[in-house]
XYZ file of C-alpha atoms in Angstrom:
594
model
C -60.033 11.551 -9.312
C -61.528 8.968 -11.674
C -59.082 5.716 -11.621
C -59.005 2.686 -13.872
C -58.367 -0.873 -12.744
C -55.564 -3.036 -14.830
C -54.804 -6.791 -14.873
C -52.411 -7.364 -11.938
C -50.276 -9.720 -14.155
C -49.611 -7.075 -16.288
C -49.417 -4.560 -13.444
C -46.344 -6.508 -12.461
C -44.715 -7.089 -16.066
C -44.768 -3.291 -15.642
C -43.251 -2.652 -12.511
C -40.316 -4.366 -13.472
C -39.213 -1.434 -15.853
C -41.077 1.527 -14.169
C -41.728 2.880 -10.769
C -44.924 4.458 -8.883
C -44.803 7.633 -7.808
C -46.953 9.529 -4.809
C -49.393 12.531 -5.582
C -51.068 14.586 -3.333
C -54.342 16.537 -4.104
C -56.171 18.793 -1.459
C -60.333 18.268 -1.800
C -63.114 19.891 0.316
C -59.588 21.146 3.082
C -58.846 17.363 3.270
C -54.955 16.314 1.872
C -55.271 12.735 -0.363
C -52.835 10.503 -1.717
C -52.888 8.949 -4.898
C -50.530 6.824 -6.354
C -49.573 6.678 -10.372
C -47.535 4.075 -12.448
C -44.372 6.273 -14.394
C -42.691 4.994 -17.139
C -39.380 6.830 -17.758
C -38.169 7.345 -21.008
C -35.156 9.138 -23.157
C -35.946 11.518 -25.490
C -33.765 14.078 -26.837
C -34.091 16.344 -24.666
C -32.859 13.897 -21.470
C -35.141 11.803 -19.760
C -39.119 12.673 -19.268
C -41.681 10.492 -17.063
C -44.767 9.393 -18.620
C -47.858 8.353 -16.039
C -48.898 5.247 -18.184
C -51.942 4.703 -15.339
C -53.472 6.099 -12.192
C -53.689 3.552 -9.199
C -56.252 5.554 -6.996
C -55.458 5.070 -3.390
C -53.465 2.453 -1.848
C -52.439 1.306 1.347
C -49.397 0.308 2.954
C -49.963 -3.556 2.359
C -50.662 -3.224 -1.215
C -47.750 -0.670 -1.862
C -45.355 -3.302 -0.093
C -46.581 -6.144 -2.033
C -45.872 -4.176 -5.064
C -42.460 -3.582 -3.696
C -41.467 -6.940 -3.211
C -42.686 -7.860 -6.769
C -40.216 -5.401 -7.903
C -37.693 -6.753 -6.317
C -35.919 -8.352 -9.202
C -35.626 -5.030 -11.120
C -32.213 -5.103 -12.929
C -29.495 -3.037 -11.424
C -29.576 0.564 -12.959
C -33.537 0.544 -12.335
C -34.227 3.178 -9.452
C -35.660 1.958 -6.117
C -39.354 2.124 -6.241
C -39.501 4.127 -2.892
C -36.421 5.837 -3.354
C -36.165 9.487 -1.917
C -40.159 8.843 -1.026
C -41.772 9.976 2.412
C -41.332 6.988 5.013
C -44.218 4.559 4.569
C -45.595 2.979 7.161
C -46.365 -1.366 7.664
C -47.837 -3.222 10.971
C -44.851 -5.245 12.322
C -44.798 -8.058 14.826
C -42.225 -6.235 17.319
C -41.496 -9.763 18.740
C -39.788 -11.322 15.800
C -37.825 -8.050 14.802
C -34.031 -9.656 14.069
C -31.089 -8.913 12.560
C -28.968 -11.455 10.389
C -25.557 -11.554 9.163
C -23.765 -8.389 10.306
C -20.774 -8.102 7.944
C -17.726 -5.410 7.432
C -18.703 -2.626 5.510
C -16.979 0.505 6.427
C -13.741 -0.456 5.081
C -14.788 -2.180 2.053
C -17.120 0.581 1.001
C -14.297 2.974 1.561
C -12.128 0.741 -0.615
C -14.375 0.583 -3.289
C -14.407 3.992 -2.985
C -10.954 4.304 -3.638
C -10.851 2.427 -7.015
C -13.386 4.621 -8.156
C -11.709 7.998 -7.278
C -8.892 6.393 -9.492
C -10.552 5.219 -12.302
C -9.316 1.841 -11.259
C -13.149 -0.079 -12.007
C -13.181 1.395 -15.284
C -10.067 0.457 -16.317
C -9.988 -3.016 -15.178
C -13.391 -3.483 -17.359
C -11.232 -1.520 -20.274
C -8.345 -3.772 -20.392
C -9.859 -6.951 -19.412
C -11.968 -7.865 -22.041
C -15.140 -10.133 -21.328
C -15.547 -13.314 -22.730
C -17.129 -16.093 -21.349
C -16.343 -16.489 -17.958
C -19.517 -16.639 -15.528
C -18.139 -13.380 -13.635
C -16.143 -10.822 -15.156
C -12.252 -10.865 -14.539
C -12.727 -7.278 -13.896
C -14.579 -7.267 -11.225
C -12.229 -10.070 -9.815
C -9.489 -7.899 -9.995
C -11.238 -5.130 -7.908
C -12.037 -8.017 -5.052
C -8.211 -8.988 -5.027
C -7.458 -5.504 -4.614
C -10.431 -4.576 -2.051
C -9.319 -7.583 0.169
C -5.303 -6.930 0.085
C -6.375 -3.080 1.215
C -8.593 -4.034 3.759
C -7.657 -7.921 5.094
C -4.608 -8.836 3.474
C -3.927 -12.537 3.520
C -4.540 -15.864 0.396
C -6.904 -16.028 -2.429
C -7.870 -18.877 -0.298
C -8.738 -17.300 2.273
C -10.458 -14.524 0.103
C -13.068 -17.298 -0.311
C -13.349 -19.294 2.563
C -13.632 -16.240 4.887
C -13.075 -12.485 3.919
C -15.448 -12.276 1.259
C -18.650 -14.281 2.822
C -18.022 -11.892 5.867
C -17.766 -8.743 4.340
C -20.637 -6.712 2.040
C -18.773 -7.028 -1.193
C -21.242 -9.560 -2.143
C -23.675 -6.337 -1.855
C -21.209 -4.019 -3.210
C -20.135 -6.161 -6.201
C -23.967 -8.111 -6.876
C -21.642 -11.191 -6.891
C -23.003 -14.349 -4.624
C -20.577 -15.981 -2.412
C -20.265 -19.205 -3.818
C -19.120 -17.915 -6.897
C -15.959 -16.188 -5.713
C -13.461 -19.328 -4.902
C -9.604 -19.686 -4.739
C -9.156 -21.328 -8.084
C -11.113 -18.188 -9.899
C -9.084 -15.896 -8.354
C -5.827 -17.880 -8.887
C -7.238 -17.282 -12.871
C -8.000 -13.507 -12.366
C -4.171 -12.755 -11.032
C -3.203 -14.200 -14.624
C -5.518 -11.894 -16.113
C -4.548 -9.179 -14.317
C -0.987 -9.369 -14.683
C -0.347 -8.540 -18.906
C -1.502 -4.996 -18.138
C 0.868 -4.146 -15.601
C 2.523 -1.504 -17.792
C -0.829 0.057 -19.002
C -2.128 0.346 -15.128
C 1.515 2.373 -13.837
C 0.622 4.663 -16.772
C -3.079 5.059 -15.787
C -2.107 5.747 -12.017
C 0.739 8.132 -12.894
C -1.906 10.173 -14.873
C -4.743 9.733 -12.149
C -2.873 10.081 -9.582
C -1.076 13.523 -10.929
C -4.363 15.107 -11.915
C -6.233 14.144 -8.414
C -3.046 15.660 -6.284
C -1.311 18.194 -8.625
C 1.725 15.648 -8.196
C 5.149 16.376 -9.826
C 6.978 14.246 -11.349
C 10.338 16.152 -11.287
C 12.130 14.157 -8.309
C 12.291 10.707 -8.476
C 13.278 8.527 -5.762
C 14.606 4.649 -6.292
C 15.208 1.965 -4.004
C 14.939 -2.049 -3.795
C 14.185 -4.421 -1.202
C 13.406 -8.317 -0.979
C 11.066 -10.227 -0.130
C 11.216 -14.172 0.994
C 9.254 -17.269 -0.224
C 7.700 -19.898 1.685
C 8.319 -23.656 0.061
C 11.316 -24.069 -2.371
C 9.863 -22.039 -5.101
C 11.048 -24.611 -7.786
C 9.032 -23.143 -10.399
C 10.399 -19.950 -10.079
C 13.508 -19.103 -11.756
C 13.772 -15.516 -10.064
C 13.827 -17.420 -7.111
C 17.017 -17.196 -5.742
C 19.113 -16.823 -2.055
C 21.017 -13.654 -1.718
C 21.232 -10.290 0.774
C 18.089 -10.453 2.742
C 16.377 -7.304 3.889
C 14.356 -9.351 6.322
C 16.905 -11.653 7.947
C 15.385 -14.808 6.183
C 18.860 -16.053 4.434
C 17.976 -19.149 4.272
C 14.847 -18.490 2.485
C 14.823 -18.202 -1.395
C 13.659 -14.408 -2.775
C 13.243 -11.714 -5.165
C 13.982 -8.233 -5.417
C 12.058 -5.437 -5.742
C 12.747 -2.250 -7.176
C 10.116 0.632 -6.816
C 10.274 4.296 -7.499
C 8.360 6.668 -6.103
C 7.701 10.754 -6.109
C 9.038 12.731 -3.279
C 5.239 12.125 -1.888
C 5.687 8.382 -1.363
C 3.003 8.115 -4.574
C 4.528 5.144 -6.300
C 5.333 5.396 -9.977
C 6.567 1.981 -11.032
C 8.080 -1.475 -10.137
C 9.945 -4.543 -11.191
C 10.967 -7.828 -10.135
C 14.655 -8.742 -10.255
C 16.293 -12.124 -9.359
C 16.593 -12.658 -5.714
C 20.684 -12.681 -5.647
C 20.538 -9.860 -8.091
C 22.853 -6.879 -6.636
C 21.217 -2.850 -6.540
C 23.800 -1.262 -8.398
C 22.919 -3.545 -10.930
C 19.878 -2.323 -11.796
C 19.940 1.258 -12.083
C 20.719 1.427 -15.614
C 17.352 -0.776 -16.719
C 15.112 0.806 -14.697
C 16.268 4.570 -15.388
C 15.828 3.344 -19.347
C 12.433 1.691 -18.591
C 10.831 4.895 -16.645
C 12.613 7.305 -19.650
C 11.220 5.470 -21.983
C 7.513 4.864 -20.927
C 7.369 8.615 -19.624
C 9.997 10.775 -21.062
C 13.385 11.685 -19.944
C 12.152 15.393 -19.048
C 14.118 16.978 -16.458
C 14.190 14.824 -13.813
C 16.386 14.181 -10.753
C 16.822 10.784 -9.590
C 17.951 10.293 -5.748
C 19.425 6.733 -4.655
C 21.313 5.775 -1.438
C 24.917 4.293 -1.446
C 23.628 0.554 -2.911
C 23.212 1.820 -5.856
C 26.776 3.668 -6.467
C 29.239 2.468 -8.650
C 31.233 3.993 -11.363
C 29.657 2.203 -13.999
C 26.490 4.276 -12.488
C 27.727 7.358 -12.162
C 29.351 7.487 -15.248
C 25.493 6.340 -16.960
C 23.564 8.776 -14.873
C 25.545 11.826 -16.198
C 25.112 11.171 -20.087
C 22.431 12.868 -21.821
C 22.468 15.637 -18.665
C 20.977 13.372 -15.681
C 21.198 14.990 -12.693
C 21.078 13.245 -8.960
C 21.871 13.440 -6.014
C 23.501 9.686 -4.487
C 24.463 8.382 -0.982
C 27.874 7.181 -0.819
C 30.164 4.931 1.253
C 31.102 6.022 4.442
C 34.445 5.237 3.612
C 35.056 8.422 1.152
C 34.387 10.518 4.552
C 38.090 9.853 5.005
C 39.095 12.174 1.975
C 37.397 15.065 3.313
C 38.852 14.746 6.688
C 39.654 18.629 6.634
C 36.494 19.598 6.306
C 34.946 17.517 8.955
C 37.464 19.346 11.252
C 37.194 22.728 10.114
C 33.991 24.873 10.939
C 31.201 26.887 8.270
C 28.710 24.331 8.773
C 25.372 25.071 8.009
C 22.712 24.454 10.582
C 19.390 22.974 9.225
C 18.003 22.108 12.823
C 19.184 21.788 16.561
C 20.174 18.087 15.594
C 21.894 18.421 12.097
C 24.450 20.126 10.299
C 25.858 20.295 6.536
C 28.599 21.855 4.495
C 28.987 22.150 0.178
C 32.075 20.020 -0.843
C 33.735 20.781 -4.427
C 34.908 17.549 -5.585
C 38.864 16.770 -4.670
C 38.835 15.353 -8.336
C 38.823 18.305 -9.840
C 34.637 16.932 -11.477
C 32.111 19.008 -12.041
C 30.102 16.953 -8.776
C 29.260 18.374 -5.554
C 30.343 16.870 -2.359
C 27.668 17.332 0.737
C 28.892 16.722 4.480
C 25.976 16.007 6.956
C 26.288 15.684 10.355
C 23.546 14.224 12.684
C 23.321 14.744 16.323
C 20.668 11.959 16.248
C 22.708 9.708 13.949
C 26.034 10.183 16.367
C 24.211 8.643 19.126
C 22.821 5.788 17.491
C 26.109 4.940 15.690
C 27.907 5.517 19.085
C 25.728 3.426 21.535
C 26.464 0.517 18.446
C 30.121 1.050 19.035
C 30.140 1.014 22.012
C 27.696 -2.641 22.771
C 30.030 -3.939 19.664
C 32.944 -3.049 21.452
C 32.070 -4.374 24.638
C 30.331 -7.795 23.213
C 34.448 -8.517 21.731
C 36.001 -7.647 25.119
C 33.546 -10.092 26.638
C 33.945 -13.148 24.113
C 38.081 -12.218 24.011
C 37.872 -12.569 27.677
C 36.017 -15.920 27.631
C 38.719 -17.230 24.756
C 41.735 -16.062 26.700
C 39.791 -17.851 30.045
C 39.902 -21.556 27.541
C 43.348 -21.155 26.671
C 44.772 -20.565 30.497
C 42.713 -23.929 31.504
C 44.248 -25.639 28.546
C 41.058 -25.806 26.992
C 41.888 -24.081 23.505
C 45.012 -25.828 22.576
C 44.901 -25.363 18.491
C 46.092 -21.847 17.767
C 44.133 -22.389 14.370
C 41.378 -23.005 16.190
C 41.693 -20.025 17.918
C 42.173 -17.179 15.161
C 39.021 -19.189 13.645
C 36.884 -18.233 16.635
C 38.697 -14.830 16.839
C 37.877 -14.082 13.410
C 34.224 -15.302 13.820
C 33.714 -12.927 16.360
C 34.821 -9.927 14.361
C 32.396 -10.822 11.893
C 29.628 -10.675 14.042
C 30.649 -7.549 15.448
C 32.386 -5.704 12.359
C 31.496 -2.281 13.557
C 33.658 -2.287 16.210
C 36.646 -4.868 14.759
C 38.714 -2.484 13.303
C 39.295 -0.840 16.248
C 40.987 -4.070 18.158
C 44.156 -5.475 17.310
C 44.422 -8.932 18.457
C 47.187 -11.425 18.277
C 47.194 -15.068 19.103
C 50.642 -16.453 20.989
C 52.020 -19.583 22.570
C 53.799 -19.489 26.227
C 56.984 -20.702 25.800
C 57.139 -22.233 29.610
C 54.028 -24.394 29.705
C 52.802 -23.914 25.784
C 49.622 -22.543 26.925
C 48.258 -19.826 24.021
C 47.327 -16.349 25.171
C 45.480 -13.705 23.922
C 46.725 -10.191 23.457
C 44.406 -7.332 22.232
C 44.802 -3.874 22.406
C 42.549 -0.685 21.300
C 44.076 1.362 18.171
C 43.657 4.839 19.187
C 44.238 6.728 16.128
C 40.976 4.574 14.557
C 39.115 5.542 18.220
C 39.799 9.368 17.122
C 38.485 8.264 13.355
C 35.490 6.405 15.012
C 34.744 9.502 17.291
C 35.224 11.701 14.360
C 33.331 10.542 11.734
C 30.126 9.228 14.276
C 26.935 11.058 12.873
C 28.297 11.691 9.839
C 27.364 10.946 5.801
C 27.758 12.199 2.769
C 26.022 13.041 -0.520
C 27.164 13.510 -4.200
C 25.396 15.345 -6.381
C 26.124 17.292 -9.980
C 23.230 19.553 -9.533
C 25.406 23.129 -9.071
C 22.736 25.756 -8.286
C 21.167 23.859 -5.220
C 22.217 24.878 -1.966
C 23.547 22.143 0.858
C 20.369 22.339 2.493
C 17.877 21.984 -0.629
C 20.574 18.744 -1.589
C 19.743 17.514 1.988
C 15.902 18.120 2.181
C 15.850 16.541 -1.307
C 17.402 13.092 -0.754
C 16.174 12.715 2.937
C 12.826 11.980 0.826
C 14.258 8.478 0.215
C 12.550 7.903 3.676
C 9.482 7.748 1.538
C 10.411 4.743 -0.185
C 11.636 2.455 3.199
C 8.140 3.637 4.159
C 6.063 2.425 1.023
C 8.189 -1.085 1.719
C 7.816 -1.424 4.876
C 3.505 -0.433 4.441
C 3.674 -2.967 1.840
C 5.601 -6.064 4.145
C 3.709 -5.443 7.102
C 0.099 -3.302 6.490
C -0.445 -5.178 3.403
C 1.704 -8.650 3.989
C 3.552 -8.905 1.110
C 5.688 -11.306 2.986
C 6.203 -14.438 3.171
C 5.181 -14.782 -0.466
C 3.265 -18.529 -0.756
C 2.823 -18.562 -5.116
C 5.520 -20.737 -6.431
C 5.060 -20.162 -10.225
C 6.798 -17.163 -11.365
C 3.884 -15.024 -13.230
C 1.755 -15.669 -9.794
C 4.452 -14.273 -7.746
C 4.541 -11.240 -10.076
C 0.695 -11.168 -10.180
C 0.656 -10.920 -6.429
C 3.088 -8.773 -5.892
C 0.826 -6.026 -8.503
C -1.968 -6.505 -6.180
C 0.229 -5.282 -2.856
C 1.190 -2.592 -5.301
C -2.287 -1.961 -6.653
C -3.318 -2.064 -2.503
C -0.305 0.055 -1.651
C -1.657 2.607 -4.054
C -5.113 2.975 -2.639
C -3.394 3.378 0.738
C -1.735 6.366 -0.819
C -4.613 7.786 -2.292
C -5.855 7.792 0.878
C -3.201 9.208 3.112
C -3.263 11.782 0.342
C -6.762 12.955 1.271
C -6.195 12.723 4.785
C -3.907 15.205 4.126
C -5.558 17.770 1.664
C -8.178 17.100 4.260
C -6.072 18.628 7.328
C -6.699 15.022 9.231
C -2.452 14.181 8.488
C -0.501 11.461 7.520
C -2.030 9.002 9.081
C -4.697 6.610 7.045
C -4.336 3.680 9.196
C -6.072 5.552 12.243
C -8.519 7.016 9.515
C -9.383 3.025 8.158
C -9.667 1.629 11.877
C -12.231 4.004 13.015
C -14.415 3.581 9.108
C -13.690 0.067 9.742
C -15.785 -0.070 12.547
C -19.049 0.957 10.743
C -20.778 -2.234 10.146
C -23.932 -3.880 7.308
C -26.157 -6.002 8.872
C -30.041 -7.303 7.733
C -32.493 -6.120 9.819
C -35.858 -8.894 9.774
C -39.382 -7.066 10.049
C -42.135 -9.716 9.952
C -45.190 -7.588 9.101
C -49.021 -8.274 10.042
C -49.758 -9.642 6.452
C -46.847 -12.196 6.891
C -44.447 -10.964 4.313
C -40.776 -10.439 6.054
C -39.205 -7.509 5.115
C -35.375 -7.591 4.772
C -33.414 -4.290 4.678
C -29.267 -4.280 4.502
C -28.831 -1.593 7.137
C -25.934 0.137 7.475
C -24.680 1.135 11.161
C -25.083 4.723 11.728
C -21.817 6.095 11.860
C -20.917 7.909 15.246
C -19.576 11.642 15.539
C -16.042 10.894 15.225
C -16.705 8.646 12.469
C -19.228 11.010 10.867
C -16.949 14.173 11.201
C -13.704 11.767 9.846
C -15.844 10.963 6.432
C -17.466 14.711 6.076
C -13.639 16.058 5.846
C -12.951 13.330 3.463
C -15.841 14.484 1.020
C -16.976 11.107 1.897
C -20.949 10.068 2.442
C -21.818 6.816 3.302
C -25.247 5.401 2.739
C -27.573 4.260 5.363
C -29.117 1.297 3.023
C -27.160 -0.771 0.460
C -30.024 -2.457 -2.399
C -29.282 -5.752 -2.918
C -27.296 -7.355 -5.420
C -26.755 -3.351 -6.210
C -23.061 -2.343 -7.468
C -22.609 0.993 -5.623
């Protein structure tokens, strides 16, 4: 084969757009390799390769120094050995090292994750560019990444997660320009297209998983603030689902499909009451995705008149918790029989409404429930003997003199025991002979029989007709779902203590745990159309074990060779990713977005 030399400055000009390819031609029973220069180029007709010059024969030095030459190729350009035969360089074995082994499994499956959901596209959709040195949208998938995989500051983001993870090899972004204050900037950008993202995950989400939309489940929690939050005017002290009243906090109400896939959220005042938010939040999700015929399911916070009365215009149907203390008109049926057995541990039985409405009253009785509720009683019960005890002891030594004093401490105690004070009558009294006080309590036993009676048990209103007792049952029992996306979100993705002060930053950061929350969905979802369960943490601790690192190679000619390795993944891990349709690649290029 005849070949032609070419000026090696413009042999490199070229290899920065093209490639060199390996051909193999058999002479005199002998097998030689040639190497050509491709150019590839879109026609019409898709792309074609051109051979713009032959090379002749080269060996392994030369082909590496024309390697490293290339090596500031612009990201969509092909690697120049990629899906070649291994080549083979002299190395000094002696100085083989590796460098700066970083996370990878987890980040890689993140990244993953945003993709499957259209999340990297969108965020470069609705973000526009300007002139900021890295995009905002490829902030936004970093926030996201590192509340999924290491959820803790934007600070820390910069000081520690991202230098020590491979999104700098993932993303093509160097370190030193991801720090706290840029990503302080992306959650403001982020945060105007809350609305446009819940849309763009309802659609994704439903066409990935065949979800329906038909049963909606609603529910709010709270969530504290470190610091005074004096730039915050949702800020405020109220009912605290995490025992932190004397922190200030918002409220957040989220509803979710009967899978736990999350549909929408907002951010209420911290002292703002459930039942007050129904109304605003059934409008919002009617009016942003139709009011088709939906049923919404809500435990007893959310019941009021006001509520009931709002969810039954324009045909609403639901099915509702409701106070325990309604059990008391249907004392009949708790005492008569025709219960329906859904499992060893629970019964129910179909109500009509003693009202004459057209609602449905449902009567569940837990075996489970009972012996929780009883066990309460019972250490409730006994902690007021004890303190009553300890009282009357203070009054016969003179001690407790005030009888004021006395029905304060009395009543103090009920308070912190209120499950079991109705069933105590007490009564304060002064000894006529030495004006001592005494204390006299007794236990009522027509409220023991109530208390007995009524252990285990709840009940459900609902003014969907045609559903059985057990279908009403299976479908509110779903509102476990939501508990579980809050309590994923508090303490998988730490969406407490919240640290922001400023109220859009507070609301930006709470849309990442959401955004995070919904890649941990998308996951468990896989795992389970996958047949590995319910459980993606287990899934994410064993990918998160599969580590990048840079493996040295000091070669004869004394150019080092740096390849980003990727750990091999072992056979559980390899079997874990193969069910998830999931292939992770041995090298990553650098500075090449995956």
């Amino acid at each position: 084969m005849k070949t032609y030399p070419i000026d090696f400055v413009d042999f490199i000009s070229f290899l920065m757009c093209m490639y060199i390819r390996k051909i193999t031609r058999k002479k005199d029973g002998k097998t030689h390799a040639y190497w050509a220069l491709v150019e590839s180029r879109r026609t019409e007709r898709g792309p074609r390769q051109h051979v713009v010059a032959y090379l002749g024969e080269m060996d392994a030095a030369g082909r590496l120094g024309v390697q490293k030459a290339a090596e500031g190729r612009l990201d969509h350009q092909a690697d120049l050995f990629e899906n070649l035969e291994p080549e083979w360089v002299e190395v000094n074995v002696r100085g083989v090292r590796t460098e700066r082994v970083r996370d990878f499994g987890d980040i890689w499956l993140a990244f993953q994750l945003l993709k499957r959901l259209g999340l990297v596209a969108f965020f470069h959709q609705v973000i526009p560019a300007g002139r900021e040195k890295i995009p905002w949208a490829d902030l936004a998938c970093i926030l996201a990444i590192a509340r999924f995989c290491d959820p803790k500051s934007e600070l820390y983001i910069a000081e520690h997660f991202y230098g020590h993870s491979a999104l700098a090899d993932l993303m093509g972004i160097p370190n030193d320009l991801v720090y706290d204050n840029r990503l302080y900037r992306a959650l403001d950008q982020l945060l105007p297209h809350k609305e446009a993202l819940e849309k763009h995950l309802k659609q994704r989400l439903g066409d990935l998983f065949n979800i329906d939309y038909d049963l909606l489940l609603y529910d709010v929690t709270s969530t504290y603030f470190e610091g005074d939050a004096q730039g915050n005017p949702q800020a405020k002290r109220g009912y605290s689902r995490d025992h932190r009243p004397d922190c200030k906090q918002v409220c957040i109400a989220l509803v979710v499909t009967k899978e736990g896939i999350p549909l929408g959220y907002e951010v209420f005042d911290g002292n703002r009451h459930d039942s007050t938010t129904v109304e605003e939040i059934v409008e919002k999700m009617e009016a942003r995705y139709g009011a088709a015929d939906r049923i919404w399911v809500m435990d007893r916070g959310m019941v009021s008149d006001e509520n009931i009365e709002f969810l039954q215009q324009k045909g609403r149907r639901y099915i509702l918790g409701t106070p325990k203390s309604l059990l008391k008109k249907f004392e009949r049926e708790l005492l008569s029989g025709d219960w329906e057995e859904i499992n060893e541990a629970l019964e129910v039985k179909k109500c009509a409404s003693l009202e004459g409405t057209e609602e449905t009253f449902i009567l569940c009785r837990s075996a489970a429930r009972k012996e929780k509720e009883q066990a309460m009683l019972e250490r409730f019960s006994c902690r007021i003997e004890k303190e009553l005890e300890k009282i009357q002891t203070s009054c016969q030594k003179g001690r407790l003199k005030n009888p004021a004093l006395a029905e304060r401490r009395i009543g103090r105690l009920l308070e912190r025991n209120s499950r079991a004070a109705r069933l105590f009558d007490i009564e304060v009294l002064r000894n006529q002979a030495d004006g001592r006080l005494s204390i006299l309590w007794r236990k009522v036993t027509d409220r023991q029989s109530w208390q007995q009676l009524t252990q285990g048990c709840y009940l459900l209103r609902s003014n969907i007709a045609d559903w059985s007792a057990k279908e009403l049952w299976h479908a509110y029992i779903h509102l476990t779902d939501v508990e579980t996306a809050f309590r994923i979100q508090k303490n998988d993705l730490v969406l407490r203590p919240i640290w922001h002060q400023k109220q859009k930053r507070v609301q930006a950061h709470i849309l990442v745990c959401f955004l995070a929350y919904v890649l941990w969905k998308c996951l468990a979802q896989m795992c389970k159309n996958s047949g590995l369960g319910n459980e993606p943490r287990k899934v994410l601790d064993e990918i998160k074990r599969i580590k990048l690192t840079d493996v040295i190679l000091p070669t004869k000619k004394g150019v080092e060779i740096r390849l980003p390795c990727v750990s091999k993944p072992d056979e559980h891990q390899r079997i874990l990713l193969q069910q998830l349709g999931l292939k992770i690649p041995a090298r990553v290029t650098p500075n090449h977005k995956m």
